[in-house]
mmCIF file of C-alpha atoms in Angstrom:
data_model
loop_
_atom_site.group_PDB
_atom_site.id
_atom_site.type_symbol
_atom_site.label_atom_id
_atom_site.label_comp_id
_atom_site.label_asym_id
_atom_site.label_seq_id
_atom_site.Cartn_x
_atom_site.Cartn_y
_atom_site.Cartn_z
ATOM 1 C CA MET A 192 9.514 33.828 -19.960
ATOM 2 C CA ARG A 193 9.526 30.112 -19.331
ATOM 3 C CA LYS A 194 10.617 27.131 -21.376
ATOM 4 C CA ILE A 195 8.066 24.360 -21.815
ATOM 5 C CA LYS A 196 9.720 20.934 -21.798
ATOM 6 C CA THR A 197 6.612 18.727 -21.776
ATOM 7 C CA ALA A 198 6.421 16.177 -24.596
ATOM 8 C CA LEU A 199 4.085 17.218 -27.400
ATOM 9 C CA PRO A 200 1.706 15.063 -29.468
ATOM 10 C CA SER A 201 3.052 13.934 -32.838
ATOM 11 C CA SER A 202 1.622 15.054 -36.166
ATOM 12 C CA ARG A 203 0.310 11.536 -36.744
ATOM 13 C CA LEU A 204 -1.757 11.619 -33.540
ATOM 14 C CA VAL A 205 -3.077 15.103 -34.317
ATOM 15 C CA ILE A 206 -4.153 14.047 -37.813
ATOM 16 C CA ARG A 207 -5.846 10.937 -36.459
ATOM 17 C CA ARG A 208 -7.850 12.968 -33.941
ATOM 18 C CA CYS A 209 -8.746 15.618 -36.535
ATOM 19 C CA CYS A 210 -9.964 12.917 -38.912
ATOM 20 C CA GLU A 211 -12.198 11.493 -36.189
ATOM 21 C CA GLY A 212 -14.004 14.822 -36.197
ATOM 22 C CA ILE A 213 -14.410 15.083 -39.974
ATOM 23 C CA VAL A 214 -17.698 13.318 -40.624
ATOM 24 C CA LYS A 215 -19.295 14.882 -43.702
ATOM 25 C CA ASP A 216 -16.367 15.950 -45.879
ATOM 26 C CA VAL A 217 -15.045 12.506 -46.813
ATOM 27 C CA ASP A 218 -12.829 13.913 -49.547
ATOM 28 C CA LEU A 219 -11.056 16.328 -47.194
ATOM 29 C CA LYS A 220 -10.636 13.572 -44.617
ATOM 30 C CA GLY A 221 -9.053 11.281 -47.194
ATOM 31 C CA ARG A 222 -6.633 13.930 -48.410
ATOM 32 C CA LEU A 223 -5.651 14.787 -44.831
ATOM 33 C CA ILE A 224 -4.867 11.129 -44.164
ATOM 34 C CA ASP A 225 -2.847 10.974 -47.379
ATOM 35 C CA ALA A 226 -0.843 14.003 -46.176
ATOM 36 C CA THR A 227 0.313 12.275 -42.977
ATOM 37 C CA VAL A 228 3.818 11.707 -44.339
ATOM 38 C CA ASP A 229 3.981 15.322 -45.506
ATOM 39 C CA PHE A 230 3.135 16.557 -42.014
ATOM 40 C CA HIS A 231 5.704 14.252 -40.438
ATOM 41 C CA HIS A 232 8.452 15.677 -42.667
ATOM 42 C CA LEU A 233 7.253 19.242 -42.021
ATOM 43 C CA GLU A 234 7.305 18.615 -38.287
ATOM 44 C CA GLN A 235 10.891 17.386 -38.459
ATOM 45 C CA GLN A 236 11.920 20.319 -40.638
ATOM 46 C CA TYR A 237 10.350 22.700 -38.117
ATOM 47 C CA ARG A 238 12.211 21.083 -35.225
ATOM 48 C CA ASP A 239 15.554 21.080 -37.050
ATOM 49 C CA LEU A 240 15.357 24.735 -38.085
ATOM 50 C CA GLY A 241 13.902 25.881 -34.761
ATOM 51 C CA THR A 242 16.794 24.320 -32.883
ATOM 52 C CA ILE A 243 19.305 26.391 -34.878
ATOM 53 C CA GLN A 244 17.201 29.593 -34.771
ATOM 54 C CA GLU A 245 16.297 29.547 -38.464
ATOM 55 C CA LEU A 246 12.509 29.205 -38.558
ATOM 56 C CA TYR A 247 12.423 32.509 -40.412
ATOM 57 C CA THR A 248 13.773 30.699 -43.512
ATOM 58 C CA LEU A 249 10.681 28.477 -43.905
ATOM 59 C CA LYS A 250 8.523 28.959 -46.965
ATOM 60 C CA LYS A 251 5.544 31.314 -46.718
ATOM 61 C CA TYR A 252 2.265 30.872 -48.577
ATOM 62 C CA ILE A 253 0.154 33.901 -49.407
ATOM 63 C CA LYS A 254 -3.577 33.478 -49.943
ATOM 64 C CA ASN A 255 -5.631 36.272 -51.481
ATOM 65 C CA SER A 256 -8.881 36.718 -53.375
ATOM 66 C CA SER A 257 -7.434 35.195 -56.539
ATOM 67 C CA THR A 258 -4.950 32.651 -55.191
ATOM 68 C CA ASP A 259 -5.352 29.684 -52.868
ATOM 69 C CA PRO A 260 -1.978 27.931 -53.066
ATOM 70 C CA LEU A 261 -1.450 24.209 -52.758
ATOM 71 C CA VAL A 262 0.628 23.802 -49.590
ATOM 72 C CA THR A 263 1.068 20.066 -49.063
ATOM 73 C CA SER A 264 0.777 17.507 -51.844
ATOM 74 C CA LYS A 265 -3.028 17.518 -51.633
ATOM 75 C CA LEU A 266 -4.184 20.333 -49.338
ATOM 76 C CA LEU A 267 -4.789 23.994 -50.094
ATOM 77 C CA HIS A 268 -4.030 26.975 -47.872
ATOM 78 C CA SER A 269 -7.718 27.496 -47.058
ATOM 79 C CA GLU A 270 -8.220 23.820 -46.250
ATOM 80 C CA LEU A 271 -5.348 23.724 -43.771
ATOM 81 C CA THR A 272 -6.608 26.753 -41.860
ATOM 82 C CA LYS A 273 -10.114 25.271 -41.955
ATOM 83 C CA ILE A 274 -8.862 21.995 -40.466
ATOM 84 C CA TYR A 275 -7.361 23.902 -37.535
ATOM 85 C CA SER A 276 -10.435 26.050 -36.870
ATOM 86 C CA ASN A 277 -13.166 23.464 -37.496
ATOM 87 C CA PHE A 278 -11.608 20.148 -36.521
ATOM 88 C CA TYR A 279 -8.771 20.936 -34.098
ATOM 89 C CA ALA A 280 -9.624 23.996 -32.006
ATOM 90 C CA TYR A 281 -13.420 23.563 -32.188
ATOM 91 C CA LEU A 282 -14.821 22.727 -28.750
ATOM 92 C CA ASP A 283 -16.896 19.671 -29.676
ATOM 93 C CA LYS A 284 -14.277 17.887 -31.795
ATOM 94 C CA PRO A 285 -12.041 14.969 -30.644
ATOM 95 C CA ALA A 286 -8.826 16.896 -31.395
ATOM 96 C CA ARG A 287 -9.863 19.621 -28.956
ATOM 97 C CA LYS A 288 -8.577 17.384 -26.170
ATOM 98 C CA ILE A 289 -5.067 17.722 -27.628
ATOM 99 C CA TYR A 290 -5.555 21.506 -27.877
ATOM 100 C CA ASP A 291 -6.463 21.669 -24.179
ATOM 101 C CA GLU A 292 -3.567 19.406 -23.156
ATOM 102 C CA ILE A 293 -1.050 21.634 -24.936
ATOM 103 C CA LYS A 294 -2.582 24.703 -23.295
ATOM 104 C CA ALA A 295 -2.341 23.030 -19.877
ATOM 105 C CA ASN A 296 1.419 22.552 -20.388
ATOM 106 C CA ALA A 297 1.872 26.236 -19.557
ATOM 107 C CA LEU A 298 0.722 25.604 -15.962
ATOM 108 C CA GLY A 299 -1.331 28.782 -15.968
ATOM 109 C CA GLU A 300 1.508 31.095 -16.995
ATOM 110 C CA CYS A 301 1.978 32.535 -20.476
ATOM 111 C CA PRO A 302 5.493 31.477 -21.578
ATOM 112 C CA TYR A 303 5.911 34.605 -23.696
ATOM 113 C CA CYS A 304 5.446 37.165 -20.905
ATOM 114 C CA GLY A 305 5.201 35.201 -17.661
ATOM 115 C CA ILE A 306 2.288 37.283 -16.392
ATOM 116 C CA GLY A 307 -0.871 36.443 -18.343
ATOM 117 C CA ASN A 308 -3.124 33.411 -18.130
ATOM 118 C CA PRO A 309 -2.897 31.250 -21.292
ATOM 119 C CA GLU A 310 -6.366 31.262 -22.806
ATOM 120 C CA HIS A 311 -5.529 30.230 -26.366
ATOM 121 C CA LEU A 312 -2.918 28.509 -28.481
ATOM 122 C CA ASP A 313 -0.837 30.924 -30.488
ATOM 123 C CA HIS A 314 0.657 29.954 -33.835
ATOM 124 C CA TYR A 315 4.309 30.879 -33.337
ATOM 125 C CA LEU A 316 4.517 31.043 -37.143
ATOM 126 C CA PRO A 317 1.126 32.532 -38.041
ATOM 127 C CA LYS A 318 -1.135 30.169 -39.965
ATOM 128 C CA LYS A 319 -2.016 33.043 -42.285
ATOM 129 C CA TYR A 320 1.475 32.751 -43.805
ATOM 130 C CA TYR A 321 2.536 29.270 -42.684
ATOM 131 C CA PRO A 322 -0.584 27.094 -43.049
ATOM 132 C CA GLN A 323 1.616 23.995 -43.372
ATOM 133 C CA PHE A 324 2.191 24.262 -39.592
ATOM 134 C CA SER A 325 -1.381 25.122 -38.610
ATOM 135 C CA ILE A 326 -1.792 21.852 -36.651
ATOM 136 C CA THR A 327 1.863 21.161 -35.852
ATOM 137 C CA SER A 328 2.223 20.899 -32.069
ATOM 138 C CA LEU A 329 5.641 22.578 -32.023
ATOM 139 C CA ASN A 330 4.071 25.647 -33.611
ATOM 140 C CA LEU A 331 1.237 25.898 -31.062
ATOM 141 C CA VAL A 332 2.185 27.879 -27.959
ATOM 142 C CA PRO A 333 -0.116 28.522 -24.973
ATOM 143 C CA ALA A 334 -0.503 32.300 -24.770
ATOM 144 C CA CYS A 335 -2.453 34.958 -22.930
ATOM 145 C CA LEU A 336 -4.737 37.283 -24.850
ATOM 146 C CA ASP A 337 -2.324 40.226 -24.672
ATOM 147 C CA CYS A 338 0.505 38.208 -26.227
ATOM 148 C CA ASN A 339 -1.590 36.288 -28.750
ATOM 149 C CA VAL A 340 -3.695 39.102 -30.146
ATOM 150 C CA GLY A 341 -2.714 42.446 -28.696
ATOM 151 C CA SER A 342 1.050 42.274 -29.157
ATOM 152 C CA LYS A 343 2.274 39.562 -31.480
ATOM 153 C CA GLY A 344 -0.768 39.267 -33.723
ATOM 154 C CA SER A 345 0.017 37.763 -37.125
ATOM 155 C CA ASP A 346 3.500 39.240 -37.460
ATOM 156 C CA TYR A 347 6.333 37.020 -38.615
ATOM 157 C CA ALA A 348 10.107 37.388 -38.650
ATOM 158 C CA ALA A 349 11.844 38.114 -41.925
ATOM 159 C CA GLU A 350 15.319 38.038 -40.356
ATOM 160 C CA GLN A 351 17.001 35.845 -37.768
ATOM 161 C CA GLY A 352 17.284 38.575 -35.157
ATOM 162 C CA ASN A 353 13.592 39.425 -35.413
ATOM 163 C CA GLN A 354 12.445 36.056 -34.106
ATOM 164 C CA ILE A 355 10.772 36.059 -30.709
ATOM 165 C CA ILE A 356 11.925 33.464 -28.170
ATOM 166 C CA HIS A 357 10.487 30.005 -28.851
ATOM 167 C CA PRO A 358 9.196 28.365 -25.634
ATOM 168 C CA TYR A 359 9.825 24.844 -26.958
ATOM 169 C CA LEU A 360 12.928 24.976 -29.102
ATOM 170 C CA ASP A 361 15.224 27.776 -27.997
ATOM 171 C CA ALA A 362 18.293 27.148 -25.863
ATOM 172 C CA ASP A 363 18.005 27.120 -22.074
ATOM 173 C CA PHE A 364 20.166 30.208 -21.586
ATOM 174 C CA TYR A 365 17.376 32.418 -22.973
ATOM 175 C CA PHE A 366 15.288 31.337 -19.983
ATOM 176 C CA ASP A 367 17.909 30.721 -17.278
ATOM 177 C CA GLN A 368 20.042 33.859 -17.659
ATOM 178 C CA GLN A 369 18.869 37.343 -16.779
ATOM 179 C CA TRP A 370 18.514 39.784 -19.660
ATOM 180 C CA ILE A 371 15.632 41.936 -18.379
ATOM 181 C CA TYR A 372 16.584 44.519 -15.755
ATOM 182 C CA ALA A 373 14.681 47.047 -13.683
ATOM 183 C CA GLU A 374 15.706 50.377 -12.194
ATOM 184 C CA PHE A 375 14.151 52.582 -9.517
ATOM 185 C CA LEU A 376 13.967 56.105 -10.934
ATOM 186 C CA ASP A 377 13.305 59.185 -8.793
ATOM 187 C CA ARG A 378 11.040 61.541 -10.713
ATOM 188 C CA GLY A 379 11.236 64.206 -8.002
ATOM 189 C CA ASP A 380 9.392 64.849 -4.732
ATOM 190 C CA ASP A 381 10.077 61.234 -3.710
ATOM 191 C CA TYR A 382 8.023 59.972 -6.640
ATOM 192 C CA ILE A 383 9.671 56.660 -7.565
ATOM 193 C CA VAL A 384 8.888 54.578 -10.652
ATOM 194 C CA VAL A 385 10.206 51.230 -11.861
ATOM 195 C CA GLU A 386 11.506 51.129 -15.428
ATOM 196 C CA TYR A 387 12.361 47.898 -17.261
ATOM 197 C CA SER A 388 14.928 47.467 -20.021
ATOM 198 C CA VAL A 389 16.905 44.811 -21.885
ATOM 199 C CA LYS A 390 20.582 44.198 -21.123
ATOM 200 C CA PRO A 391 21.701 40.850 -22.571
ATOM 201 C CA PRO A 392 24.872 39.229 -21.179
ATOM 202 C CA ILE A 393 27.967 40.618 -22.886
ATOM 203 C CA ASP A 394 29.166 37.171 -23.954
ATOM 204 C CA TRP A 395 26.033 36.466 -26.022
ATOM 205 C CA GLN A 396 26.210 36.506 -29.811
ATOM 206 C CA PRO A 397 24.795 39.614 -31.584
ATOM 207 C CA ILE A 398 21.841 37.627 -32.984
ATOM 208 C CA GLN A 399 20.976 36.359 -29.518
ATOM 209 C CA LYS A 400 21.028 39.886 -28.127
ATOM 210 C CA GLU A 401 18.872 41.118 -30.972
ATOM 211 C CA ARG A 402 16.304 38.362 -30.439
ATOM 212 C CA VAL A 403 15.663 39.168 -26.774
ATOM 213 C CA LYS A 404 15.309 42.846 -27.646
ATOM 214 C CA THR A 405 12.773 41.858 -30.308
ATOM 215 C CA HIS A 406 10.897 39.687 -27.800
ATOM 216 C CA PHE A 407 10.828 42.489 -25.213
ATOM 217 C CA MET A 408 9.433 44.991 -27.713
ATOM 218 C CA SER A 409 7.053 42.608 -29.501
ATOM 219 C CA PHE A 410 5.166 41.825 -26.307
ATOM 220 C CA ASN A 411 5.354 45.374 -24.905
ATOM 221 C CA LEU A 412 6.993 44.046 -21.739
ATOM 222 C CA LYS A 413 8.404 47.414 -20.698
ATOM 223 C CA ASN A 414 4.968 48.927 -20.147
ATOM 224 C CA ARG A 415 3.210 45.743 -19.030
ATOM 225 C CA PHE A 416 5.835 45.005 -16.380
ATOM 226 C CA SER A 417 5.905 48.623 -15.175
ATOM 227 C CA ARG A 418 2.144 48.616 -14.653
ATOM 228 C CA LEU A 419 2.399 45.501 -12.511
ATOM 229 C CA ALA A 420 5.349 46.871 -10.566
ATOM 230 C CA ALA A 421 3.474 50.085 -9.740
ATOM 231 C CA ASP A 422 0.919 48.177 -7.681
ATOM 232 C CA GLU A 423 3.605 46.600 -5.505
ATOM 233 C CA LEU A 424 6.041 49.506 -5.426
ATOM 234 C CA SER A 425 4.092 51.785 -3.077
ATOM 235 C CA ILE A 426 3.839 49.026 -0.455
ATOM 236 C CA LEU A 427 7.513 48.110 -0.789
ATOM 237 C CA LEU A 428 8.641 51.740 -0.456
ATOM 238 C CA GLU A 429 6.572 52.162 2.692
ATOM 239 C CA GLN A 430 8.131 49.034 4.149
ATOM 240 C CA ILE A 431 11.624 50.288 3.316
ATOM 241 C CA LYS A 432 10.855 53.659 4.932
ATOM 242 C CA THR A 433 9.486 52.009 8.073
ATOM 243 C CA MET A 434 12.588 49.843 8.503
ATOM 244 C CA GLU A 435 14.834 52.880 8.016
ATOM 245 C CA GLU A 436 12.939 54.777 10.719
ATOM 246 C CA MET A 437 13.399 51.792 13.029
ATOM 247 C CA GLY A 438 17.138 52.056 12.512
ATOM 248 C CA MET A 439 17.474 48.824 10.556
ATOM 249 C CA SER A 440 20.605 48.436 8.438
ATOM 250 C CA SER A 441 20.419 48.099 4.667
ATOM 251 C CA ASP A 442 21.545 44.477 4.982
ATOM 252 C CA THR A 443 18.702 43.664 7.366
ATOM 253 C CA THR A 444 16.191 45.515 5.201
ATOM 254 C CA CYS A 445 17.284 43.539 2.156
ATOM 255 C CA GLU A 446 17.253 40.268 4.058
ATOM 256 C CA VAL A 447 13.679 40.829 5.192
ATOM 257 C CA LEU A 448 12.073 42.559 2.211
ATOM 258 C CA VAL A 449 13.782 41.637 -1.038
ATOM 259 C CA ASN A 450 16.069 38.608 -0.692
ATOM 260 C CA PRO A 451 13.189 36.131 -0.269
ATOM 261 C CA VAL A 452 11.868 37.131 -3.706
ATOM 262 C CA ILE A 453 15.314 37.275 -5.318
ATOM 263 C CA ASN A 454 16.145 33.798 -4.010
ATOM 264 C CA SER A 455 12.765 32.294 -4.894
ATOM 265 C CA ASN A 456 12.177 29.894 -7.796
ATOM 266 C CA LEU A 457 10.680 32.623 -9.954
ATOM 267 C CA ALA A 458 12.089 32.723 -13.499
ATOM 268 C CA ALA A 459 15.259 34.736 -14.064
ATOM 269 C CA ASN A 460 13.387 37.410 -16.038
ATOM 270 C CA ASN A 461 10.179 37.417 -14.004
ATOM 271 C CA TRP A 462 9.033 41.019 -13.518
ATOM 272 C CA ARG A 463 8.790 40.645 -9.743
ATOM 273 C CA LYS A 464 12.198 39.046 -9.223
ATOM 274 C CA VAL A 465 13.837 41.641 -11.473
ATOM 275 C CA MET A 466 12.064 44.430 -9.577
ATOM 276 C CA HIS A 467 13.387 43.162 -6.239
ATOM 277 C CA VAL A 468 16.927 42.994 -7.603
ATOM 278 C CA ALA A 469 16.524 46.694 -8.436
ATOM 279 C CA ALA A 470 15.039 47.322 -4.980
ATOM 280 C CA LYS A 471 18.130 45.834 -3.356
ATOM 281 C CA LYS A 472 20.363 48.215 -5.289
ATOM 282 C CA TYR A 473 18.062 51.109 -4.348
ATOM 283 C CA ILE A 474 18.225 50.204 -0.630
ATOM 284 C CA ASN A 475 22.001 49.836 -0.622
ATOM 285 C CA ASN A 476 22.472 53.128 -2.445
ATOM 286 C CA LYS A 477 20.338 54.914 0.122
#
């Protein structure tokens, strides 16, 4: 998990670029321009509530076969989702440049999981239920396919503790402090596996602890991290065994094999750093 601190384009700029791409539907273009003030206020509301971990309180709009609710003063649910798909995310439209710039802010690393390559922008609050934020930059998070579609999907939080970590708005401690841990487990006959779990700092508030547990489960990090660790584990165990046979002390083994990763600039909850912290404990226990 990584916090993205890059400045994001304002709602006014996004609307201007979207309007440049709306050529035929003059009426829709006019109503989108008229809604500029609405989007500015919505953007500020989103920022204010996101900063205090209360995005779950925002109003939801449900569209079905018989209802297409008016969301802003002049735009319907279906029109807002259409603007995103046809005039923002569409490859040949002027606003697509903004889409690509936001995606590039992730620097090739999905901020939700830290392992996938961001291929899309995920609506943190799904546009299916929150169309008012369908083109709001703060609601658009670069995400890998596993996090965007396979895990999170179109789910939304109904309670404060069920909110996943927000890469733009949540406090730094969610990203700087360790709350994901790994353990080397002996399954018998020297068959070792790495298992990941959540252990938030004891001084965190209950809601904060609940949120990281929700994030861990929502993106299936236990299994995804374990699969990655398995590829590296066999090599690491062989290296540990070799150094033991050479008579190396546990301190020397740690200094050579695991400390460089532990002391690297990898994120606090990066699967590899967490795995090497567990490896150090495993070596010392041996």
